[in-house]
Short mmCIF file of C-alpha atoms and ligand atoms in Angstrom, two decimals:
data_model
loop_
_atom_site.label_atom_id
_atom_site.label_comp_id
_atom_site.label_asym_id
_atom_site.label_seq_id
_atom_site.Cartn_x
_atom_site.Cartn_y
_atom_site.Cartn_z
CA UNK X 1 80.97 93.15 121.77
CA UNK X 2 78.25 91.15 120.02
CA UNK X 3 79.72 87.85 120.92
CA UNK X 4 78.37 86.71 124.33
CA UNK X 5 79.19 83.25 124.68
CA UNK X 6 81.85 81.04 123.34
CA UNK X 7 82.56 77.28 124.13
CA UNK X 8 85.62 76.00 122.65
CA UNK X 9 86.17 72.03 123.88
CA UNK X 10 85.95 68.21 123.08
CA UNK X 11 82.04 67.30 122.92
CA UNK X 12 81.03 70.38 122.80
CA UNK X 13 78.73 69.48 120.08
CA UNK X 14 76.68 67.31 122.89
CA UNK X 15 75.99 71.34 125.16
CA UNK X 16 74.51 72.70 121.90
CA UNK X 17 70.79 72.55 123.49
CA UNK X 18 71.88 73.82 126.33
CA UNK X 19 74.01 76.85 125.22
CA UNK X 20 70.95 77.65 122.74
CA UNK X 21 68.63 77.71 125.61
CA UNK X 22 70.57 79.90 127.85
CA UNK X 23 71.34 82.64 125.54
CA UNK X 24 68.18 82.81 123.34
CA UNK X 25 65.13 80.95 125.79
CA UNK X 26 62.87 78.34 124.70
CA UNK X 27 62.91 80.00 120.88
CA UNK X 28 62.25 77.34 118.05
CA UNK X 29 65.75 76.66 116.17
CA UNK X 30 66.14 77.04 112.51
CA UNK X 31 69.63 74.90 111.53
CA UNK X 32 71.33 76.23 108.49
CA UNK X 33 73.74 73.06 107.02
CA UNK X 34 74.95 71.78 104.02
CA UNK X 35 75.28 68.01 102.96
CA UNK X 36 78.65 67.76 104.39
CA UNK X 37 78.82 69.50 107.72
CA UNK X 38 75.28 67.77 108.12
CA UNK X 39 77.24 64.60 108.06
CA UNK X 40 80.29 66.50 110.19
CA UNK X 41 77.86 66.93 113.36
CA UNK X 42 73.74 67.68 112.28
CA UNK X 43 72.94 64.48 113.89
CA UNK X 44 74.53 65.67 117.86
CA UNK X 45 73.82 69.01 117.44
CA UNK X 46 69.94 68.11 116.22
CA UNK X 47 69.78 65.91 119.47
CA UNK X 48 71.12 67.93 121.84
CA UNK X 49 68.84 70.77 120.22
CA UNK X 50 65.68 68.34 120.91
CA UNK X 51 66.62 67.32 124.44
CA UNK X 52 66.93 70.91 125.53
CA UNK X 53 63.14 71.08 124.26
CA UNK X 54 63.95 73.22 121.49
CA UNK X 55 61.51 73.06 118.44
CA UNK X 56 63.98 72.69 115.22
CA UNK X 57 63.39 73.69 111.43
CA UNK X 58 66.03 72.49 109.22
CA UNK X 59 67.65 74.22 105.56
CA UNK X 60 69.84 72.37 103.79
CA UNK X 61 72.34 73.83 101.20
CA UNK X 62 73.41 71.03 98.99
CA UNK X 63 77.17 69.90 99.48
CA UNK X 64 77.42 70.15 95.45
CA UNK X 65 77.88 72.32 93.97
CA UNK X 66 79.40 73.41 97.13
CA UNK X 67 77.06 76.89 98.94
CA UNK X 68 78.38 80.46 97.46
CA UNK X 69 77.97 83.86 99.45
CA UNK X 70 75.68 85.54 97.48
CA UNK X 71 72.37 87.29 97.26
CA UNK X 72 70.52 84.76 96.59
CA UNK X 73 71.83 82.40 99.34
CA UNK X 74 71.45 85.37 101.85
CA UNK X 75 67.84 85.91 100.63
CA UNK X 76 66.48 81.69 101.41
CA UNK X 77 67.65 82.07 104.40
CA UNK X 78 66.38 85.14 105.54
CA UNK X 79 63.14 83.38 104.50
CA UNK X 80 63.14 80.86 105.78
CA UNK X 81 63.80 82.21 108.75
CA UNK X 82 61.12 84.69 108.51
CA UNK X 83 58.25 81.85 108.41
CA UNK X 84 58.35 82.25 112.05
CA UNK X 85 60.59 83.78 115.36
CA UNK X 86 63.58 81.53 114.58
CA UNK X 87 66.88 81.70 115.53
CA UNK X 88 69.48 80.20 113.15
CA UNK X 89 72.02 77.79 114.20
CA UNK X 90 74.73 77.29 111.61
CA UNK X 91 76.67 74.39 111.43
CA UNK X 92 79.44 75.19 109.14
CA UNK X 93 82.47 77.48 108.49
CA UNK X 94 83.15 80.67 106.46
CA UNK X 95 80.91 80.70 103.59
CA UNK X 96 77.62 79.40 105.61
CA UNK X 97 78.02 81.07 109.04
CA UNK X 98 78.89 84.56 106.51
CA UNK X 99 75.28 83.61 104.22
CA UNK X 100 73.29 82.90 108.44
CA UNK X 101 75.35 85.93 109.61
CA UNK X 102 74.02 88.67 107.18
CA UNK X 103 70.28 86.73 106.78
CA UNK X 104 69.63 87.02 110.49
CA UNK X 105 71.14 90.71 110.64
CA UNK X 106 68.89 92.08 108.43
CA UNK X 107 66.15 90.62 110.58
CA UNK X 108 67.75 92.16 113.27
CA UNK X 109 68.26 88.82 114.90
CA UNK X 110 70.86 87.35 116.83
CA UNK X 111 72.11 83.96 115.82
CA UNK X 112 74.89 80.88 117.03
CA UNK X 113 77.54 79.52 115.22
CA UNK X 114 78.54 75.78 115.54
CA UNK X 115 81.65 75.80 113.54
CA UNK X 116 82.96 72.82 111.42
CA UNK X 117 86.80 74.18 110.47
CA UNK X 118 89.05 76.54 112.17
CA UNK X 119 89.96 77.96 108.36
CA UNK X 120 89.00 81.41 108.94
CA UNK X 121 88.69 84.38 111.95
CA UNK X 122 85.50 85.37 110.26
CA UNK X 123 83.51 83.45 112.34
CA UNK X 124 83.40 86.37 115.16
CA UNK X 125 84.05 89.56 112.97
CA UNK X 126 81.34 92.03 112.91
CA UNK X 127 81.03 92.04 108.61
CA UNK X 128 80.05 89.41 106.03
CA UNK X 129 82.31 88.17 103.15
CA UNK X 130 79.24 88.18 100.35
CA UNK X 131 79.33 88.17 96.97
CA UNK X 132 76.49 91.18 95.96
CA UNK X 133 76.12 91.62 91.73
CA UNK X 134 79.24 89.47 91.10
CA UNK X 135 81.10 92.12 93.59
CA UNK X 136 83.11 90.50 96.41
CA UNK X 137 82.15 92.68 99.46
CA UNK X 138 82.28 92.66 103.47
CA UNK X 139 78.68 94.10 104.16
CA UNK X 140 78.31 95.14 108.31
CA UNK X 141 76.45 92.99 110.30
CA UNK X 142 76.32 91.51 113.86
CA UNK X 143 78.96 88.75 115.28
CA UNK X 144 77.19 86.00 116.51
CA UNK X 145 76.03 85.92 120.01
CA UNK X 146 77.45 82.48 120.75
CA UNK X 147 80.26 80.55 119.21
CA UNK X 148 80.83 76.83 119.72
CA UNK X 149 83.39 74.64 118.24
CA UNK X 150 83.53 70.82 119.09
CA UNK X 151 87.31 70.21 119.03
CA UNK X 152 86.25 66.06 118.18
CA UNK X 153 84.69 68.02 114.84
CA UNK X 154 87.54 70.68 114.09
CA UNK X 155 90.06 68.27 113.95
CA UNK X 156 88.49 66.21 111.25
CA UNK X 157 88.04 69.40 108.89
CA UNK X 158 89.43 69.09 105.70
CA UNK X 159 93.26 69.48 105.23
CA UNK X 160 93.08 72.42 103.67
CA UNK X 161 90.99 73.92 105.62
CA UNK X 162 92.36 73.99 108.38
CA UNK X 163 95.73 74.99 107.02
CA UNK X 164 93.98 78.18 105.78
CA UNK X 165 93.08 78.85 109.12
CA UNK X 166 97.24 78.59 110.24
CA UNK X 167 97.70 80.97 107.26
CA UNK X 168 95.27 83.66 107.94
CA UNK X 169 96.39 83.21 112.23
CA UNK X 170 100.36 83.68 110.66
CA UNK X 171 99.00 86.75 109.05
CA UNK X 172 99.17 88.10 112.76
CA UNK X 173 102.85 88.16 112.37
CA UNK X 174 102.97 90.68 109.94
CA UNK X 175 100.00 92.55 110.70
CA UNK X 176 101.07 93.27 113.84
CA UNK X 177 104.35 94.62 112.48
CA UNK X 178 102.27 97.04 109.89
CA UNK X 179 100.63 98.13 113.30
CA UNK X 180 104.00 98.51 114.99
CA UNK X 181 105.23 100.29 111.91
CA UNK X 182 101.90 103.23 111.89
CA UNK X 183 102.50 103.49 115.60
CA UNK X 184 105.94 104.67 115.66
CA UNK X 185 104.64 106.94 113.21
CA UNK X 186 102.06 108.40 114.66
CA UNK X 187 98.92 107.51 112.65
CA UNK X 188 97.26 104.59 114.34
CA UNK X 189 98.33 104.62 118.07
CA UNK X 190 98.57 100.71 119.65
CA UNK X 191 96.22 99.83 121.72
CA UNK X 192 97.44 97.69 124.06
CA UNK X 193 94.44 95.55 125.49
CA UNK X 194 93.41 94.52 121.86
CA UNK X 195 97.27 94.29 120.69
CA UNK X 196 97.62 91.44 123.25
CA UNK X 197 94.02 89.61 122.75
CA UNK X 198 95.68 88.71 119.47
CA UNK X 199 99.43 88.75 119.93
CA UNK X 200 99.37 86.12 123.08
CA UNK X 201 96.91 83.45 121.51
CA UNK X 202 99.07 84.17 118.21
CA UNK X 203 102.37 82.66 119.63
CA UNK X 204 100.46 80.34 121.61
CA UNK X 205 99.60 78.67 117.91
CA UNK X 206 102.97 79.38 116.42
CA UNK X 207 104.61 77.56 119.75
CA UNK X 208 101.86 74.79 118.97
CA UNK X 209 102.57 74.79 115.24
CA UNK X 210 103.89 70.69 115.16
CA UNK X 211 100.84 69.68 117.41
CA UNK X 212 98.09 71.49 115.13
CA UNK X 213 100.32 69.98 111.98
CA UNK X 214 99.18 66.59 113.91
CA UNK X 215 95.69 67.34 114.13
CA UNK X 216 95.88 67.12 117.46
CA UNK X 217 92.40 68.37 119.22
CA UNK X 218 93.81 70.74 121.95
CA UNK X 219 96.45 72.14 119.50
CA UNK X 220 93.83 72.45 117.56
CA UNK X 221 91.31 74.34 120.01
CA UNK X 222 94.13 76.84 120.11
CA UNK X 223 94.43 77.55 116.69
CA UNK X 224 90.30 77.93 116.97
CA UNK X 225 91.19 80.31 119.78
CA UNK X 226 93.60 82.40 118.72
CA UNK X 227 90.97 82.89 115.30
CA UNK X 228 87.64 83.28 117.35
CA UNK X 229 90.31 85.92 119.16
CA UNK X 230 90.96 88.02 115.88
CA UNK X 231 87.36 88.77 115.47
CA UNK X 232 87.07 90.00 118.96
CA UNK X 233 89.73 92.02 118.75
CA UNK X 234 87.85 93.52 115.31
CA UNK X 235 84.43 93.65 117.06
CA UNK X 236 86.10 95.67 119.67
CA UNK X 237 88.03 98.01 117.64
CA UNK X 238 85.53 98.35 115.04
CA UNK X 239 88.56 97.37 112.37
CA UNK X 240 90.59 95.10 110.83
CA UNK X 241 93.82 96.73 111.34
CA UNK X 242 94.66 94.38 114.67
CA UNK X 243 94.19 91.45 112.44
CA UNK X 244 94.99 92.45 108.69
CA UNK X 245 98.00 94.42 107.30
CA UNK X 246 99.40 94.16 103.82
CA UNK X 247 99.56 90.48 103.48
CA UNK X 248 95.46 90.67 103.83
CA UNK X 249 95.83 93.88 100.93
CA UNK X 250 97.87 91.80 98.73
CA UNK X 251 95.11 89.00 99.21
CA UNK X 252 91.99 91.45 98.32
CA UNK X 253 93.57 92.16 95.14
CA UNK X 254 93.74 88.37 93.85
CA UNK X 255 90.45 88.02 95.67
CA UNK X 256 89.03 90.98 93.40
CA UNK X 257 90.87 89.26 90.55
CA UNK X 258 89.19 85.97 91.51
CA UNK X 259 92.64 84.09 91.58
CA UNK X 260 91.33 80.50 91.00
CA UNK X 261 93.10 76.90 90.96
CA UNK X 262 92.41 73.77 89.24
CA UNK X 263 88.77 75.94 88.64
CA UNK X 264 88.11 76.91 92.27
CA UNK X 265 88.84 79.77 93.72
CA UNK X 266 91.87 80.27 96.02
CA UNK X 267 90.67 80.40 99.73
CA UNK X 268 91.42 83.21 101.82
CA UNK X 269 93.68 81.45 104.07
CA UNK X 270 95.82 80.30 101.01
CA UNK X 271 95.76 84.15 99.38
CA UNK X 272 96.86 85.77 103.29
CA UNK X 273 99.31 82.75 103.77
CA UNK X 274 101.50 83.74 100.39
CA UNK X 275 100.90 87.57 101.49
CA UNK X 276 102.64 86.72 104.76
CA UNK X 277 105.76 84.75 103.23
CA UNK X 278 105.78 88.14 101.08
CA UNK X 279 105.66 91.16 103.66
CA UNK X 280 107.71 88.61 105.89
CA UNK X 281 110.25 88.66 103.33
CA UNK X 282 109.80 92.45 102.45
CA UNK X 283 110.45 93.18 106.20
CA UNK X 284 113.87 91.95 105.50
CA UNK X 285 114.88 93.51 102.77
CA UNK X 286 113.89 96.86 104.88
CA UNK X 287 117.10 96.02 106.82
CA UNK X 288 119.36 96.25 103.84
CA UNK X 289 118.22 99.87 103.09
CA UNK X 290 121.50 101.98 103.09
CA UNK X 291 119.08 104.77 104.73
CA UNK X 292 121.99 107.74 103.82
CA UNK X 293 120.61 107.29 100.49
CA UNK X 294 117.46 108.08 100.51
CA UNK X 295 116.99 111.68 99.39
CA UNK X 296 114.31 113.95 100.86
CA UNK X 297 113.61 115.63 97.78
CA UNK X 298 111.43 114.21 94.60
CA UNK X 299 108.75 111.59 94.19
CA UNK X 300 106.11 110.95 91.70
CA UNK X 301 103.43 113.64 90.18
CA UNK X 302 99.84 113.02 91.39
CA UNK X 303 99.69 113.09 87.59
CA UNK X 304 101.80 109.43 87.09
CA UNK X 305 99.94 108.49 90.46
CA UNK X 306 96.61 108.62 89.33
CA UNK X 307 97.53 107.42 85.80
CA UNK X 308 99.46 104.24 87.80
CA UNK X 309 95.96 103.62 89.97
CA UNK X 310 93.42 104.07 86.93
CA UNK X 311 95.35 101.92 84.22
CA UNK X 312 95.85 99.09 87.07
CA UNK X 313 92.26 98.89 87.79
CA UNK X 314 90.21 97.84 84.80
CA UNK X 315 86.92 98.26 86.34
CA UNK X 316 86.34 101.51 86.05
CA UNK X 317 83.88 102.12 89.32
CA UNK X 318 86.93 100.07 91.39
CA UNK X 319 89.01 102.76 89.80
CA UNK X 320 87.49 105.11 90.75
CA UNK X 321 86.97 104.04 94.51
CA UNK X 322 91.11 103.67 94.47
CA UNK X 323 91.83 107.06 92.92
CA UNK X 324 89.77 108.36 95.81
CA UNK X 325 91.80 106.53 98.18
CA UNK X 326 95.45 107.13 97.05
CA UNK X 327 94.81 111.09 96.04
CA UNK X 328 93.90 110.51 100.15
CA UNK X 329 97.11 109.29 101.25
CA UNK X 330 99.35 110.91 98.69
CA UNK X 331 102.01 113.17 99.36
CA UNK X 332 103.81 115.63 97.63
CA UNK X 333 106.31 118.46 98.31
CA UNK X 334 107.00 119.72 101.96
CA UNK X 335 104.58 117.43 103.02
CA UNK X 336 106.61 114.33 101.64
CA UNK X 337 110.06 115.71 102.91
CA UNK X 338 108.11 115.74 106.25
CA UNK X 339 107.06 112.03 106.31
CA UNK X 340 110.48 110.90 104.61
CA UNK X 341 111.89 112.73 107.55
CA UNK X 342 109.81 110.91 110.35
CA UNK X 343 110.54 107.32 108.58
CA UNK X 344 113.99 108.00 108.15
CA UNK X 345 114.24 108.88 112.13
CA UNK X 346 112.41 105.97 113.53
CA UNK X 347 113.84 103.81 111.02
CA UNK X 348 116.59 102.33 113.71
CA UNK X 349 113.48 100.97 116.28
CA UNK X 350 111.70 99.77 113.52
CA UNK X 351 115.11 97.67 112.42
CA UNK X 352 115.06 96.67 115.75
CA UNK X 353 111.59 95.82 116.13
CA UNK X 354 111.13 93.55 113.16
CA UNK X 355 113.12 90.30 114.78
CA UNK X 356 111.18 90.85 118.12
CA UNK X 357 108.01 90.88 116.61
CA UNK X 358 108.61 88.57 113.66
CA UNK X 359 109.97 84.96 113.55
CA UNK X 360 112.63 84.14 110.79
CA UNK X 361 111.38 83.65 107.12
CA UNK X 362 112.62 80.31 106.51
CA UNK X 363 111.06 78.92 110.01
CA UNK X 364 107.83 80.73 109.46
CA UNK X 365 108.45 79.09 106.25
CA UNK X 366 108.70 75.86 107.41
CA UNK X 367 105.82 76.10 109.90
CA UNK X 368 103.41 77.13 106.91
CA UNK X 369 104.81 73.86 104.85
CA UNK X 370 104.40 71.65 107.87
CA UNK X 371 100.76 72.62 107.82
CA UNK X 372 99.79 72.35 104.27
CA UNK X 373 99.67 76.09 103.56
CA UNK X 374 101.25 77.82 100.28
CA UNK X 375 104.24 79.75 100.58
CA UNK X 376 104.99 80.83 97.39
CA UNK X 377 102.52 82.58 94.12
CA UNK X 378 103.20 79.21 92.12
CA UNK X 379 101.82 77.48 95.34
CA UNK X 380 98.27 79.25 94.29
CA UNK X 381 98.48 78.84 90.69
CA UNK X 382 100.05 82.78 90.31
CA UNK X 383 103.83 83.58 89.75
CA UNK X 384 106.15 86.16 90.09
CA UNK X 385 104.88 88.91 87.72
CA UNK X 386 101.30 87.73 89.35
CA UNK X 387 102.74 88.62 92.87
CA UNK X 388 104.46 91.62 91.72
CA UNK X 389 101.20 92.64 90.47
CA UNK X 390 99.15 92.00 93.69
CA UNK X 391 101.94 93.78 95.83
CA UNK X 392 101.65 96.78 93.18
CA UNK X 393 97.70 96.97 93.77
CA UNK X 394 97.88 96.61 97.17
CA UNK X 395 99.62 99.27 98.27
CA UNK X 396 96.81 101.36 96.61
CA UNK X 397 93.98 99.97 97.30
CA UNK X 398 93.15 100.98 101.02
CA UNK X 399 94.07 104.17 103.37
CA UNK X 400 95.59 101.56 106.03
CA UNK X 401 99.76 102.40 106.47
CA UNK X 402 101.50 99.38 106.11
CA UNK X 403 105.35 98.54 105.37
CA UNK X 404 104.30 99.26 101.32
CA UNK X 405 103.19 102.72 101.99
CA UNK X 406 107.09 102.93 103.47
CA UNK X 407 108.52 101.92 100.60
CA UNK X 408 106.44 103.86 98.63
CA UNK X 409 107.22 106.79 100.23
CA UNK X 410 110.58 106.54 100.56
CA UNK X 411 110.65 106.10 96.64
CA UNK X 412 112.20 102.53 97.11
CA UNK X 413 109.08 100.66 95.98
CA UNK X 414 110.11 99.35 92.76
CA UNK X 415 113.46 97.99 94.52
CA UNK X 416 111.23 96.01 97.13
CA UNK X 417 109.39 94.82 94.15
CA UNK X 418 112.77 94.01 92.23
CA UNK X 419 114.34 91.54 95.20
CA UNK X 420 111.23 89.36 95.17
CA UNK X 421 112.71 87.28 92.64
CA UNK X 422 115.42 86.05 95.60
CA UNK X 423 111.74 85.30 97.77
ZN1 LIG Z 1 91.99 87.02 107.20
#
């Protein structure tokens, strides 16, 4: 694991010197900030930088228009940087520690973290969310070697912030079931130590989820937690399956559409909370299959299949990628009789498995509207042909099993699709 060090407490902001100098030496600082988490804590983390000794350069983003992930944000810093044997120190969230993250990796550098927001588990995964050419990508690069989170400063993040963070910690929920659901059936085996890193600090935060809608710090350091814990459990694994299942598919396809409100886009958090509220619901309706009629005969030509993938995806190269993808996972003939066998026979411990692993719609419901996260398509400016859409695209758009692929193969797909009008 890249991550090293992590300090999660009130006044943490006041140890940054110190932290810096054990893990990286008496190394001059460079602190990557914009105008507003500059205001949020430059002014302790600059002083307890300059009482541990350490020499500090400063870069700025501006706070408007607001710093973008993106080539050209990725290549100041790395210059900046470069000017001498700095190690960056980012104060910020997603978008600035992703822009520090990737600069410092391609200097093969290690770098700290001082996050502002617990609105995303990026902080500690081993990739970068950056925008390369216009295309949204995650490009591989190091986790930071220390994380530290002031819980003073986390709890005065914006609103909606931190409610994407709840949404994209929810997403747990369900992407722990999609695991659940391709262990039973044999193609992606549970591993137990990194199942629990992120299932125990998960329903730590869910138990918590009235204290964190208060802002209250230590609720609030466990909600950090439970995040910083998603990327471990990625930087271990070496994949996002422990902390992304379909809700996180259905959110790269309005992420690739650049889903946008009131003219910004959507945030992660919001796009994984609604994908949640979804697959939650889907899980549900997986109850009500009358399994005895499921046939083990028929399904669709790879003909319609990749006619379905290629007329979905506009861009032609992203097309392309996804035809690659589903011919992949496709089946056909004796080999789809097969799998509609094996789903149809571990179908009862998978009924049984869904309440023990999930909470109840309308109370996961209720804990996303307590803390300010969307639970419905119209809640991000989409609808219900919109989500229908995104549900469509993301069961073809990765090689990752997931309750959609089930559906799918069990030629029930356009029923799920149907009952998400009752959602
Ligand atoms: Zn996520």
């Amino acid at each position: 694991m890249d991550t090293k060090i992590s300090v999660v407490e009130n006044g943490a902001l006041k140890r940054v010197g110190k932290v810096f100098a054990e893990a990286f030496g008496q190394t001059p600082a460079l602190l990557v900030a914009d105008g507003n988490t500059l205001k949020a804590g430059g002014f302790e983390t600059l002083r307890s930088l300059k009482e541990a000794g350490i020499v500090v350069r400063q870069y700025i983003f501006p706070s408007n228009p607001q710093p973008y992930a993106d080539e050209y944000a990725i290549q100041i810093v790395h210059e900046t940087l470069k000017q001498d044997n700095s190690i960056a120190v980012v104060l910020g969230s997603g978008t600035l520690n992703d822009i520090t993250k990737r600069a410092s990796s391609e200097l093969d550098r290690p770098y700290m973290v001082v996050a502002t927001a617990p609105s995303v588990d990026g902080y500690t995964s081993y990739g970068a969310a950056v925008s390369i050419g216009g295309f949204k990508q995650t490009l591989p690069c190091a986790a930071p070697l220390v994380v530290l989170a002031d819980t003073k400063v986390l709890c005065k993040a914006p609103t909606d912030m931190t409610a994407s963070g709840f949404g994209d910690c929810m997403a747990k929920f369900t992407a722990g079931m999609d695991w659940i659901l391709a262990d039973l059936l044999g193609v992606h085996p549970i591993r137990k130590d990194v199942w629990d890193m992120v299932q125990t600090p998960l329903r730590k935060v869910y138990k918590k989820r009235s204290s964190i809608a208060r802002r209250e710090a230590s609720a609030i350091g466990i909600l950090f937690d439970a995040l910083s814990a998603s990327g471990f459990a990625m930087q271990i694994m070496h994949d996002s399956r422990p902390a992304s299942g379909a809700e996180h598919l259905i959110s790269h396809v309005w992420e690739m559409e650049h889903l946008s409100k009131d003219g910004l886009p959507v945030s992660h958090g919001f796009k994984v909370a609604v994908g949640t509220m979804t697959i939650r619901y889907l899980y549900d309706q997986l109850k009500m299959v009358d399994i005895n009629s499921i046939s083990l005969i028929g399904g669709e030509s790879w003909a319609d299949r990749e006619r379905a993938v290629r007329s979905f995806f506009k861009d032609p190269k992203v097309a392309e990628q996804t035809v690659v993808i589903a011919k992949k996972k496709f089946l056909e003939g004796e080999a789809l009789s097969k799998r509609r066998e094996t789903l149809l026979s571990i179908f009862p411990t998978l009924i049984k498995r869904i309440d023990e692993q999930l909470p109840p719609y309308a109370e996961l419901k209720e804990a996303m509207r307590m803390n300010g996260a969307p639970v419905s398509p119209e809640d991000i400016a989409s609808n219900l042909e919109g989500l229908r859409h995104a549900v469509t695209g993301a069961q073809m758009i990765r090689d990752r099993y997931t309750v959609l692929d089930l559906f799918y193969e069990l030629g029930i797909f356009d029923q799920a699709l149907e009952s998400l009008q009752l959602m």
